[in-house]
Short mmCIF file of C-alpha atoms and ligand atoms in Angstrom, two decimals:
data_model
loop_
_atom_site.label_atom_id
_atom_site.label_comp_id
_atom_site.label_asym_id
_atom_site.label_seq_id
_atom_site.Cartn_x
_atom_site.Cartn_y
_atom_site.Cartn_z
CA MET A 384 69.11 95.35 89.70
CA LYS A 385 69.76 98.67 87.95
CA ALA A 386 72.66 101.14 88.01
CA LYS A 387 73.47 104.44 86.30
CA LEU A 388 76.87 105.58 85.19
CA THR A 389 78.07 108.85 83.68
CA ALA A 390 81.31 109.08 81.73
CA HIS A 391 82.20 112.65 80.77
CA ALA A 392 85.17 113.38 78.51
CA GLU A 393 86.03 116.47 80.57
CA TYR A 394 85.81 114.79 83.99
CA THR A 395 89.15 113.10 84.32
CA ILE A 396 91.35 111.92 87.19
CA SER A 397 94.77 111.84 85.55
CA LYS A 398 96.77 110.31 82.77
CA ILE A 399 97.51 106.73 83.79
CA ASP A 400 101.21 105.98 84.14
CA ASP A 401 101.80 102.82 82.07
CA ARG A 402 104.03 101.56 84.87
CA VAL A 403 100.96 100.86 86.98
CA TYR A 404 100.81 97.58 85.01
CA GLY A 405 104.25 96.43 86.15
CA ALA A 406 105.14 93.04 87.63
CA PHE A 407 107.57 91.47 90.07
CA LEU A 408 109.99 88.53 89.93
CA GLU A 409 111.88 87.39 93.00
CA HIS A 410 114.45 84.68 93.59
CA LEU A 411 111.76 82.73 95.38
CA GLY A 412 110.49 79.21 94.76
CA ARG A 413 110.17 78.59 91.02
CA ALA A 414 109.72 82.17 89.85
CA ILE A 415 113.18 82.28 88.28
CA TYR A 416 114.38 78.66 88.20
CA THR A 417 111.94 76.55 86.12
CA GLY A 418 109.86 79.73 85.81
CA ILE A 419 111.53 82.11 83.40
CA TYR A 420 114.81 80.13 83.32
CA GLU A 421 115.12 76.45 82.52
CA PRO A 422 118.07 75.43 80.37
CA GLY A 423 117.19 72.21 78.61
CA HIS A 424 113.51 73.03 78.38
CA PRO A 425 112.25 72.33 74.83
CA THR A 426 111.44 76.04 74.35
CA ALA A 427 114.60 77.44 76.01
CA ASP A 428 116.67 79.98 74.07
CA GLU A 429 120.49 80.10 74.00
CA ASN A 430 120.41 81.82 77.43
CA GLY A 431 118.27 79.08 78.96
CA MET A 432 115.18 81.28 79.10
CA ARG A 433 111.87 79.54 78.44
CA GLY A 434 110.30 80.70 75.19
CA ASP A 435 106.79 79.61 76.16
CA VAL A 436 106.91 81.79 79.29
CA ALA A 437 108.49 84.72 77.43
CA SER A 438 105.68 84.61 74.90
CA LEU A 439 102.96 84.74 77.59
CA VAL A 440 104.79 87.64 79.25
CA LYS A 441 105.15 89.54 75.96
CA ASP A 442 101.40 89.36 75.39
CA LEU A 443 100.90 91.13 78.73
CA ASN A 444 102.90 94.15 77.54
CA VAL A 445 104.48 94.47 81.00
CA PRO A 446 106.15 97.92 81.27
CA MET A 447 108.74 96.91 83.89
CA VAL A 448 109.60 94.08 86.26
CA ARG A 449 110.84 94.55 89.81
CA TYR A 450 113.79 92.28 90.71
CA PRO A 451 115.39 90.43 92.60
CA GLY A 452 113.13 90.73 95.69
CA GLY A 453 111.17 90.99 97.88
CA ASN A 454 112.36 89.53 101.17
CA PHE A 455 115.14 87.80 99.23
CA VAL A 456 116.91 91.07 98.49
CA SER A 457 117.51 91.84 102.17
CA ALA A 458 120.30 89.25 102.41
CA TYR A 459 121.34 89.22 98.73
CA ASN A 460 124.83 89.92 97.41
CA TRP A 461 124.29 91.18 93.90
CA GLU A 462 127.92 90.37 93.03
CA ASP A 463 127.12 86.64 93.45
CA GLY A 464 125.14 86.83 90.22
CA ILE A 465 127.84 88.18 87.90
CA GLY A 466 130.77 86.57 86.07
CA PRO A 467 131.05 83.01 84.73
CA LYS A 468 128.19 80.86 85.99
CA GLU A 469 130.47 78.02 87.04
CA ASP A 470 132.27 80.39 89.44
CA ARG A 471 129.13 81.74 91.08
CA PRO A 472 128.56 80.68 94.69
CA VAL A 473 125.64 78.68 95.99
CA ARG A 474 124.08 80.72 98.78
CA LEU A 475 121.53 79.92 101.43
CA ASP A 476 118.62 82.31 101.23
CA LEU A 477 117.48 83.31 104.71
CA ALA A 478 114.13 84.71 103.65
CA TRP A 479 112.71 81.56 102.06
CA HIS A 480 115.01 78.90 103.48
CA THR A 481 116.22 77.75 100.10
CA SER A 482 119.50 77.63 98.22
CA ASP A 483 120.36 79.57 95.09
CA ASN A 484 123.14 78.75 92.61
CA ASN A 485 123.00 82.30 91.26
CA HIS A 486 122.82 81.12 87.65
CA VAL A 487 120.49 84.03 87.08
CA GLY A 488 121.83 87.43 88.05
CA VAL A 489 121.50 90.94 86.71
CA HIS A 490 122.92 90.12 83.24
CA GLU A 491 120.58 87.20 82.64
CA PHE A 492 117.62 89.13 84.00
CA ALA A 493 118.43 92.20 81.86
CA ASP A 494 118.74 90.06 78.72
CA TRP A 495 115.39 88.43 79.49
CA CYS A 496 113.82 91.89 79.97
CA GLU A 497 115.06 92.85 76.52
CA THR A 498 113.63 89.63 75.07
CA VAL A 499 110.17 90.23 76.51
CA GLY A 500 110.25 94.01 75.89
CA THR A 501 110.18 95.29 79.43
CA ASP A 502 112.33 97.51 81.68
CA MET A 503 114.11 96.60 84.88
CA MET A 504 113.15 97.99 88.27
CA LEU A 505 115.93 96.99 90.65
CA ALA A 506 116.02 96.70 94.42
CA VAL A 507 119.09 97.21 96.60
CA ASN A 508 119.79 95.38 99.84
CA LEU A 509 119.34 97.71 102.81
CA GLY A 510 118.85 94.79 105.21
CA SER A 511 122.11 92.86 105.64
CA ARG A 512 124.06 95.44 103.59
CA GLY A 513 123.81 99.17 102.97
CA LEU A 514 125.01 102.24 101.13
CA ASP A 515 128.29 100.81 99.87
CA ALA A 516 126.84 97.72 98.16
CA ALA A 517 124.03 99.85 96.77
CA ARG A 518 126.30 102.44 95.22
CA ASN A 519 128.49 99.73 93.67
CA PHE A 520 125.44 98.05 92.17
CA VAL A 521 124.21 101.33 90.64
CA GLU A 522 127.67 102.02 89.24
CA TYR A 523 127.79 98.51 87.74
CA VAL A 524 124.39 98.83 86.11
CA ASN A 525 124.32 102.46 85.00
CA HIS A 526 127.83 103.91 84.65
CA PRO A 527 129.09 103.98 81.04
CA GLY A 528 132.66 102.81 81.77
CA GLY A 529 136.09 103.83 83.03
CA SER A 530 135.47 102.87 86.65
CA TYR A 531 136.01 99.63 88.56
CA TRP A 532 132.42 98.39 88.60
CA SER A 533 131.40 99.64 85.16
CA ASP A 534 134.52 98.10 83.60
CA LEU A 535 133.72 94.83 85.32
CA ARG A 536 130.27 94.90 83.70
CA ILE A 537 131.95 95.45 80.32
CA LYS A 538 134.36 92.59 81.01
CA ASN A 539 131.35 90.43 81.87
CA GLY A 540 129.93 91.01 78.42
CA ARG A 541 127.72 94.10 78.60
CA LYS A 542 129.25 97.17 77.01
CA GLU A 543 126.38 99.64 77.24
CA PRO A 544 125.01 100.58 80.63
CA TRP A 545 121.44 99.52 81.21
CA ASN A 546 120.42 102.96 82.48
CA THR A 547 117.88 101.53 84.87
CA LYS A 548 115.79 104.35 86.28
CA LEU A 549 113.70 102.75 89.01
CA TRP A 550 115.50 101.68 92.18
CA CYS A 551 113.86 100.39 95.35
CA LEU A 552 115.69 101.33 98.53
CA GLY A 553 115.27 98.00 100.30
CA ASN A 554 112.12 95.96 100.76
CA GLU A 555 109.48 95.97 103.54
CA MET A 556 111.93 97.35 106.07
CA ASP A 557 109.07 97.84 108.55
CA GLY A 558 108.57 94.06 108.79
CA PRO A 559 110.12 92.18 111.74
CA TRP A 560 110.45 89.18 109.34
CA GLN A 561 112.84 91.18 107.16
CA VAL A 562 116.55 90.39 107.40
CA GLY A 563 118.02 93.59 108.83
CA HIS A 564 114.62 95.00 109.87
CA LYS A 565 114.89 98.58 111.11
CA SER A 566 112.92 101.19 112.98
CA ALA A 567 111.42 103.97 110.84
CA GLU A 568 114.10 106.38 112.12
CA GLU A 569 116.98 104.00 111.34
CA TYR A 570 115.61 103.11 107.93
CA GLY A 571 114.74 106.71 107.05
CA GLN A 572 118.29 107.82 107.73
CA LEU A 573 119.86 104.94 105.79
CA ALA A 574 117.52 105.36 102.84
CA ASN A 575 118.19 109.09 102.70
CA GLU A 576 121.97 108.70 102.75
CA THR A 577 121.82 105.88 100.18
CA ALA A 578 119.60 107.98 97.93
CA LYS A 579 122.04 110.90 98.14
CA ALA A 580 124.99 108.66 97.30
CA ILE A 581 123.44 106.89 94.32
CA ARG A 582 122.05 110.11 92.89
CA ALA A 583 125.66 111.25 92.67
CA PHE A 584 126.15 108.56 89.99
CA ASP A 585 123.02 109.26 88.10
CA LYS A 586 120.74 112.28 88.47
CA ASN A 587 117.96 110.62 86.48
CA LEU A 588 117.25 107.87 88.97
CA GLU A 589 113.74 107.50 90.30
CA LEU A 590 113.95 106.28 93.87
CA ILE A 591 111.41 104.38 95.90
CA VAL A 592 111.44 104.35 99.66
CA CYS A 593 109.71 101.60 101.69
CA GLY A 594 106.32 102.37 103.13
CA SER A 595 104.26 99.85 105.07
CA SER A 596 104.14 96.17 104.18
CA HIS A 597 100.39 96.28 104.61
CA ALA A 598 97.74 98.43 106.22
CA ASN A 599 97.54 96.22 109.35
CA MET A 600 101.12 96.83 110.39
CA PRO A 601 101.23 98.28 113.92
CA THR A 602 103.59 101.01 112.73
CA TYR A 603 101.29 102.15 109.89
CA PRO A 604 100.89 105.10 109.09
CA GLU A 605 103.42 106.58 111.51
CA TRP A 606 106.09 104.70 109.54
CA GLU A 607 105.23 106.62 106.36
CA ALA A 608 105.35 109.98 108.15
CA THR A 609 108.73 109.30 109.78
CA VAL A 610 110.36 107.81 106.69
CA LEU A 611 109.04 110.55 104.40
CA GLU A 612 110.21 113.28 106.75
CA ALA A 613 113.71 111.76 106.62
CA THR A 614 113.83 111.22 102.85
CA TYR A 615 111.34 113.57 101.17
CA ASP A 616 113.84 115.65 99.23
CA GLN A 617 115.74 112.64 97.90
CA ILE A 618 113.06 110.21 96.79
CA ASP A 619 110.23 110.07 94.27
CA TYR A 620 107.87 107.32 95.42
CA ILE A 621 106.82 105.56 98.57
CA SER A 622 106.21 101.85 98.22
CA LEU A 623 103.10 100.08 99.52
CA HIS A 624 102.21 96.39 99.49
CA MET A 625 98.93 94.56 99.99
CA TYR A 626 97.76 90.99 99.48
CA PHE A 627 94.16 89.79 99.48
CA GLU A 628 92.69 86.69 101.02
CA ASN A 629 89.24 85.18 101.14
CA TYR A 630 89.88 84.08 104.70
CA GLU A 631 86.19 83.74 105.62
CA LYS A 632 85.21 81.95 102.41
CA ASN A 633 82.69 84.72 101.86
CA THR A 634 82.76 86.10 98.33
CA ALA A 635 80.92 89.36 99.04
CA ASN A 636 83.26 90.23 101.92
CA TYR A 637 86.28 89.18 99.90
CA LEU A 638 85.40 91.36 96.91
CA ALA A 639 84.86 94.32 99.23
CA MET A 640 88.53 94.21 100.25
CA SER A 641 89.48 96.48 97.37
CA GLU A 642 87.77 99.20 99.42
CA LYS A 643 90.44 98.62 102.11
CA LEU A 644 93.01 99.13 99.38
CA ASP A 645 91.25 102.36 98.45
CA GLN A 646 91.42 103.61 102.05
CA TYR A 647 95.09 102.63 102.28
CA ILE A 648 95.94 104.71 99.20
CA VAL A 649 93.87 107.68 100.41
CA THR A 650 95.54 107.60 103.85
CA VAL A 651 99.08 107.41 102.49
CA SER A 652 98.31 110.20 100.01
CA GLY A 653 97.29 112.24 103.04
CA VAL A 654 100.56 111.46 104.80
CA ILE A 655 102.49 112.51 101.69
CA ASP A 656 100.56 115.80 101.63
CA TYR A 657 101.21 116.30 105.34
CA VAL A 658 104.98 115.88 104.94
CA LYS A 659 104.99 118.03 101.81
CA ALA A 660 103.26 120.82 103.72
CA LYS A 661 105.46 120.41 106.77
CA LYS A 662 108.54 120.74 104.61
CA ARG A 663 107.07 123.69 102.68
CA SER A 664 108.03 121.69 99.61
CA ASP A 665 106.69 122.07 96.10
CA LYS A 666 107.89 118.64 95.13
CA ASP A 667 105.43 115.76 94.66
CA VAL A 668 105.97 112.21 95.87
CA TYR A 669 103.80 109.43 94.49
CA ILE A 670 102.88 105.88 95.43
CA SER A 671 104.61 102.82 94.03
CA PHE A 672 102.30 99.90 94.85
CA ASP A 673 105.03 97.45 94.02
CA GLU A 674 103.50 94.27 95.47
CA TRP A 675 99.86 93.34 95.19
CA ASN A 676 97.87 90.23 94.43
CA VAL A 677 95.66 87.53 95.89
CA TRP A 678 97.78 85.33 98.17
CA TYR A 679 96.37 82.60 100.40
CA HIS A 680 95.66 79.42 98.43
CA SER A 681 99.20 78.11 98.93
CA ASN A 682 99.70 78.89 102.61
CA LYS A 683 99.83 75.25 103.72
CA GLN A 684 102.20 74.27 100.94
CA ASP A 685 104.85 76.70 102.15
CA ARG A 686 105.17 75.74 105.77
CA PRO A 687 107.20 72.49 105.54
CA ILE A 688 109.91 74.22 103.49
CA LEU A 689 110.00 77.39 105.54
CA GLN A 690 110.34 75.33 108.74
CA GLY A 691 112.46 72.49 107.32
CA GLU A 692 116.07 71.57 107.93
CA ASP A 693 117.22 71.30 104.35
CA TRP A 694 117.67 74.14 101.85
CA PRO A 695 116.01 73.05 98.60
CA HIS A 696 116.79 74.74 95.29
CA ALA A 697 113.69 76.17 93.57
CA PRO A 698 111.01 74.29 95.55
CA ARG A 699 107.30 74.82 95.04
CA LEU A 700 106.59 77.86 97.21
CA LEU A 701 103.67 80.29 97.18
CA GLU A 702 102.17 78.49 94.17
CA ASP A 703 98.64 79.77 94.51
CA ILE A 704 96.25 78.12 92.09
CA TYR A 705 93.84 80.92 91.26
CA ASN A 706 90.15 80.43 90.73
CA PHE A 707 87.39 82.32 88.99
CA GLU A 708 86.53 84.29 92.15
CA ASP A 709 90.07 85.72 92.11
CA VAL A 710 89.45 87.12 88.61
CA LEU A 711 86.82 89.38 90.15
CA MET A 712 89.11 90.42 93.01
CA VAL A 713 92.05 91.20 90.72
CA GLY A 714 89.70 93.18 88.46
CA CYS A 715 88.59 95.28 91.45
CA VAL A 716 92.21 95.91 92.49
CA LEU A 717 93.21 97.06 89.01
CA ASN A 718 90.16 99.33 88.87
CA THR A 719 91.23 100.85 92.19
CA PHE A 720 94.65 101.71 90.77
CA ILE A 721 93.07 103.26 87.68
CA ARG A 722 90.76 105.36 89.86
CA HIS A 723 93.83 106.55 91.82
CA ALA A 724 95.91 107.29 88.72
CA ASP A 725 96.72 110.72 90.13
CA VAL A 726 98.77 109.25 93.01
CA VAL A 727 99.55 105.62 92.15
CA LYS A 728 102.11 105.87 89.36
CA ILE A 729 103.72 102.46 89.68
CA ALA A 730 102.30 99.08 90.66
CA CYS A 731 103.58 95.52 90.36
CA ILE A 732 101.50 92.39 90.36
CA ALA A 733 103.32 90.00 92.69
CA GLN A 734 104.54 88.00 91.14
CA LEU A 735 104.74 87.09 87.44
CA VAL A 736 105.56 83.38 87.11
CA ASN A 737 104.73 80.43 89.41
CA VAL A 738 104.98 82.36 92.70
CA ILE A 739 101.54 83.91 93.36
CA ALA A 740 101.47 84.53 89.64
CA PRO A 741 99.28 84.81 86.55
CA ILE A 742 101.56 82.38 84.66
CA MET A 743 102.25 78.80 85.77
CA THR A 744 104.76 76.29 84.46
CA ASP A 745 105.53 72.63 84.82
CA PRO A 746 109.26 71.89 84.87
CA ASP A 747 110.05 70.35 81.49
CA GLY A 748 106.37 70.78 80.64
CA SER A 749 103.93 73.43 79.54
CA ALA A 750 103.23 77.02 80.62
CA TRP A 751 99.68 78.26 80.97
CA ARG A 752 97.57 81.25 81.94
CA GLN A 753 96.07 81.21 85.40
CA THR A 754 92.59 82.72 85.74
CA ILE A 755 93.93 86.10 86.94
CA TYR A 756 96.05 86.45 83.81
CA TYR A 757 93.04 87.84 81.96
CA PRO A 758 92.00 90.88 84.03
CA TYR A 759 95.68 91.81 84.24
CA LEU A 760 96.09 91.38 80.46
CA PHE A 761 93.02 93.48 79.69
CA ALA A 762 94.01 96.32 82.02
CA SER A 763 97.62 96.34 80.82
CA VAL A 764 96.79 96.26 77.13
CA TYR A 765 93.58 98.33 77.08
CA GLY A 766 93.86 100.39 80.27
CA ARG A 767 96.29 102.96 78.93
CA GLY A 768 95.23 106.55 78.54
CA THR A 769 93.39 108.92 80.88
CA ALA A 770 91.42 107.65 83.86
CA LEU A 771 87.88 109.03 83.88
CA ASP A 772 86.16 110.30 87.00
CA LEU A 773 83.02 108.18 86.52
CA LYS A 774 79.88 108.94 88.47
CA ILE A 775 78.02 105.83 89.54
CA ASP A 776 74.63 105.42 91.09
CA CYS A 777 74.30 101.79 92.17
CA PRO A 778 72.89 99.78 95.08
CA THR A 779 75.42 98.95 97.78
CA TYR A 780 76.01 96.36 100.50
CA ASP A 781 77.75 96.31 103.88
CA THR A 782 80.40 93.94 105.18
CA PRO A 783 81.90 93.74 108.70
CA LEU A 784 84.98 95.58 107.39
CA VAL A 785 83.55 98.03 104.88
CA LYS A 786 80.20 99.77 104.44
CA ASN A 787 78.49 101.00 101.28
CA VAL A 788 80.27 98.73 98.84
CA SER A 789 78.94 99.33 95.34
CA TYR A 790 77.72 96.16 93.62
CA VAL A 791 79.30 97.43 90.44
CA ASP A 792 83.02 98.16 90.52
CA VAL A 793 84.03 100.00 87.38
CA SER A 794 86.79 102.08 85.84
CA GLY A 795 86.88 103.96 82.54
CA VAL A 796 89.90 104.82 80.40
CA HIS A 797 89.87 107.29 77.53
CA ASN A 798 92.67 106.92 75.04
CA GLU A 799 92.56 110.07 72.93
CA GLU A 800 95.31 109.02 70.52
CA GLY A 801 93.70 105.67 69.80
CA GLY A 802 90.19 107.12 69.85
CA THR A 803 88.94 104.52 72.33
CA LEU A 804 86.93 104.51 75.53
CA ASN A 805 87.24 101.32 77.56
CA PHE A 806 85.37 100.17 80.66
CA PHE A 807 86.33 97.42 83.08
CA ALA A 808 83.39 96.33 85.21
CA ILE A 809 82.82 93.72 87.91
CA ASN A 810 79.43 92.64 89.21
CA ARG A 811 79.92 91.91 92.93
CA ASN A 812 76.39 90.55 93.23
CA GLY A 813 76.13 86.76 92.97
CA ASP A 814 72.35 86.64 92.59
CA GLU A 815 71.32 89.37 90.21
CA THR A 816 72.21 90.64 86.79
CA ILE A 817 72.87 94.39 86.92
CA GLU A 818 71.58 96.49 84.03
CA VAL A 819 73.79 99.57 83.77
CA ASP A 820 72.68 102.63 81.82
CA VAL A 821 75.76 104.57 80.83
CA SER A 822 75.49 108.16 79.72
CA LEU A 823 78.40 109.07 77.43
CA GLU A 824 79.00 112.82 77.63
CA GLY A 825 81.40 114.46 75.21
CA PHE A 826 82.10 111.23 73.34
CA ALA A 827 80.71 111.33 69.82
CA ASP A 828 79.77 108.42 67.58
CA ALA A 829 80.56 105.63 70.00
CA LYS A 830 80.68 102.17 68.44
CA ILE A 831 81.36 98.90 70.22
CA ILE A 832 84.69 97.36 69.26
CA GLU A 833 84.29 94.37 71.53
CA CYS A 834 82.85 93.22 74.80
CA LYS A 835 84.57 90.39 76.63
CA VAL A 836 83.17 88.57 79.64
CA ILE A 837 84.78 86.29 82.16
CA LYS A 838 82.16 84.21 83.89
CA HIS A 839 82.02 80.70 85.31
CA ASP A 840 79.30 78.80 87.15
CA ASP A 841 81.84 77.64 89.72
CA LEU A 842 83.64 80.33 91.71
CA ASN A 843 86.32 77.75 92.52
CA ALA A 844 87.01 76.84 88.89
CA THR A 845 90.72 76.94 87.98
CA ASN A 846 92.95 76.58 84.93
CA THR A 847 95.39 73.67 84.88
CA ALA A 848 98.00 72.27 82.51
CA ASP A 849 95.37 69.79 81.28
CA ASN A 850 92.52 72.27 81.16
CA PRO A 851 94.22 75.63 80.58
CA ASP A 852 91.18 77.47 79.17
CA ASN A 853 88.59 76.45 81.74
CA VAL A 854 88.29 80.05 82.96
CA SER A 855 88.87 82.38 80.03
CA PRO A 856 87.17 85.33 78.35
CA THR A 857 84.39 84.93 75.83
CA ILE A 858 82.95 87.46 73.42
CA SER A 859 79.62 88.80 74.55
CA ASP A 860 76.79 90.84 73.02
CA SER A 861 75.65 92.12 76.41
CA ALA A 862 76.74 95.71 75.66
CA LYS A 863 74.71 97.92 73.29
CA VAL A 864 75.24 101.49 72.22
CA SER A 865 72.80 103.94 70.71
CA GLY A 866 73.65 107.63 70.40
CA ASN A 867 75.19 108.66 73.70
CA LYS A 868 73.60 105.78 75.63
CA LEU A 869 75.49 102.61 76.39
CA THR A 870 73.72 99.75 78.14
CA LEU A 871 75.57 96.98 79.89
CA SER A 872 74.12 93.80 81.25
CA LEU A 873 76.46 92.47 83.92
CA ALA A 874 75.75 88.84 84.79
CA PRO A 875 75.95 87.81 88.48
CA TYR A 876 79.57 87.52 89.62
CA SER A 877 81.14 88.45 86.30
CA TYR A 878 83.98 90.51 84.89
CA GLN A 879 83.46 92.52 81.73
CA MET A 880 85.65 94.63 79.45
CA ILE A 881 83.79 96.89 77.02
CA ARG A 882 85.76 98.71 74.35
CA LEU A 883 84.29 101.56 72.33
CA LYS A 884 85.62 103.39 69.30
CA ILE A 885 84.76 107.07 69.57
O1 LIG B 1546 105.88 88.42 97.14
C1 LIG B 1546 106.16 87.58 98.22
C2 LIG B 1546 106.74 88.32 99.42
O2 LIG B 1546 105.75 89.14 99.97
C3 LIG B 1546 107.87 89.27 99.15
O3 LIG B 1546 109.10 88.65 99.14
C4 LIG B 1546 107.78 90.23 100.28
O4 LIG B 1546 108.26 91.50 99.95
C5 LIG B 1546 106.31 90.22 100.67
O5 LIG B 1546 106.15 90.04 102.02
#
């Protein structure tokens, strides 16, 4: 099969916001406890944070991590996680039916963020609580001192404010499963008033209002219109979430689901434009896609705990074991965000450790990279710069959900400062190699830095503690450049990253 691609230096979409490579950590299952935090682990630091996990996170160059939830935040008292650990209460978490000793709270999380070189993105509880708890939390985190909550932070050991910019106004408030679920009108009003109040503490905050939990919600996209009309002047981003599932065990249909993501982003961009026009506003609101990933392998594992009578601490929940097929899906999702760099400014892979995550740990044992670690690593490290508006001419296929799905899914990123041009390409065809002729326009003297391929004969192949490199990238010579022509040979069902020096 053959395809043609044109990359022109002048045809760009937008500068990519680095924060599109963000991640998410929730007090859920083993994400925190025996994930990032495990006092007594052989690699733990003086704060009880696992060094092996921190090192895998550092390599990802994660710009910021959303915390502490997720559904968890909608019944969370942030004050439970401050002060001496021995005085912190054990609480029952209504979202995941577990208990939490609160040994990790905002101080421990902030210290860990400093260790791994990332920023915090914090969520406030607009489910069981509201404006008052939110404003106190912002004062605690961001006010320099001389007030009740900021002085308490100082007493608890942190003199300087953290100056956290990104704040989520609740989580998935459109979902009936959410503690304190609200109608769009109720939520819009609460989010607007909360935004006004917390901006009074700090004018530099960037605020994120909840959009739909996924594109199949019955209230979508009316929810976005109502909430944005209520909050437009006070907020900066609208949050979207989407998880992907190979529910039919059909790889071609599964890989086409990134086209649903594409439609979701286009529709919500349209709603933003509609509200902007209706308000005669010149302000822009962008999308924060702050939960996305593949999520379905672990569904059966979760049910006994979610329906059980006891309240376990840090049980195995949502521990998807990712396979090679998921590498291709995650690659397509990341490409979609790059191609929408003009509207998607923030995104968070959900989550980062153990819970639907690229990093897995064994308690008291090792930490390893799941298969999906690699496309996320490559995009985060090498996908920074300007997104190119590539033109592709490639055969397509149809699925019951989406028509005209290109067999090649590709994004291109030009980093002018570094003098690089990088492509991330997925072959969605399981039978044929695709030979891609790339015309490089306006890029002089291109030379291949490296070409890395992720490919496995078994779509179900996974990485485990005993076989952690089963699915991992290899160096390939399948890309060649001559003058302004680049040729790529994409093996059936494969992921490729091609980096050029220009
Ligand atoms: O990431 C897992 C859960 O998915 C989050 O808690 C929730 O926001 C979403 O439904």
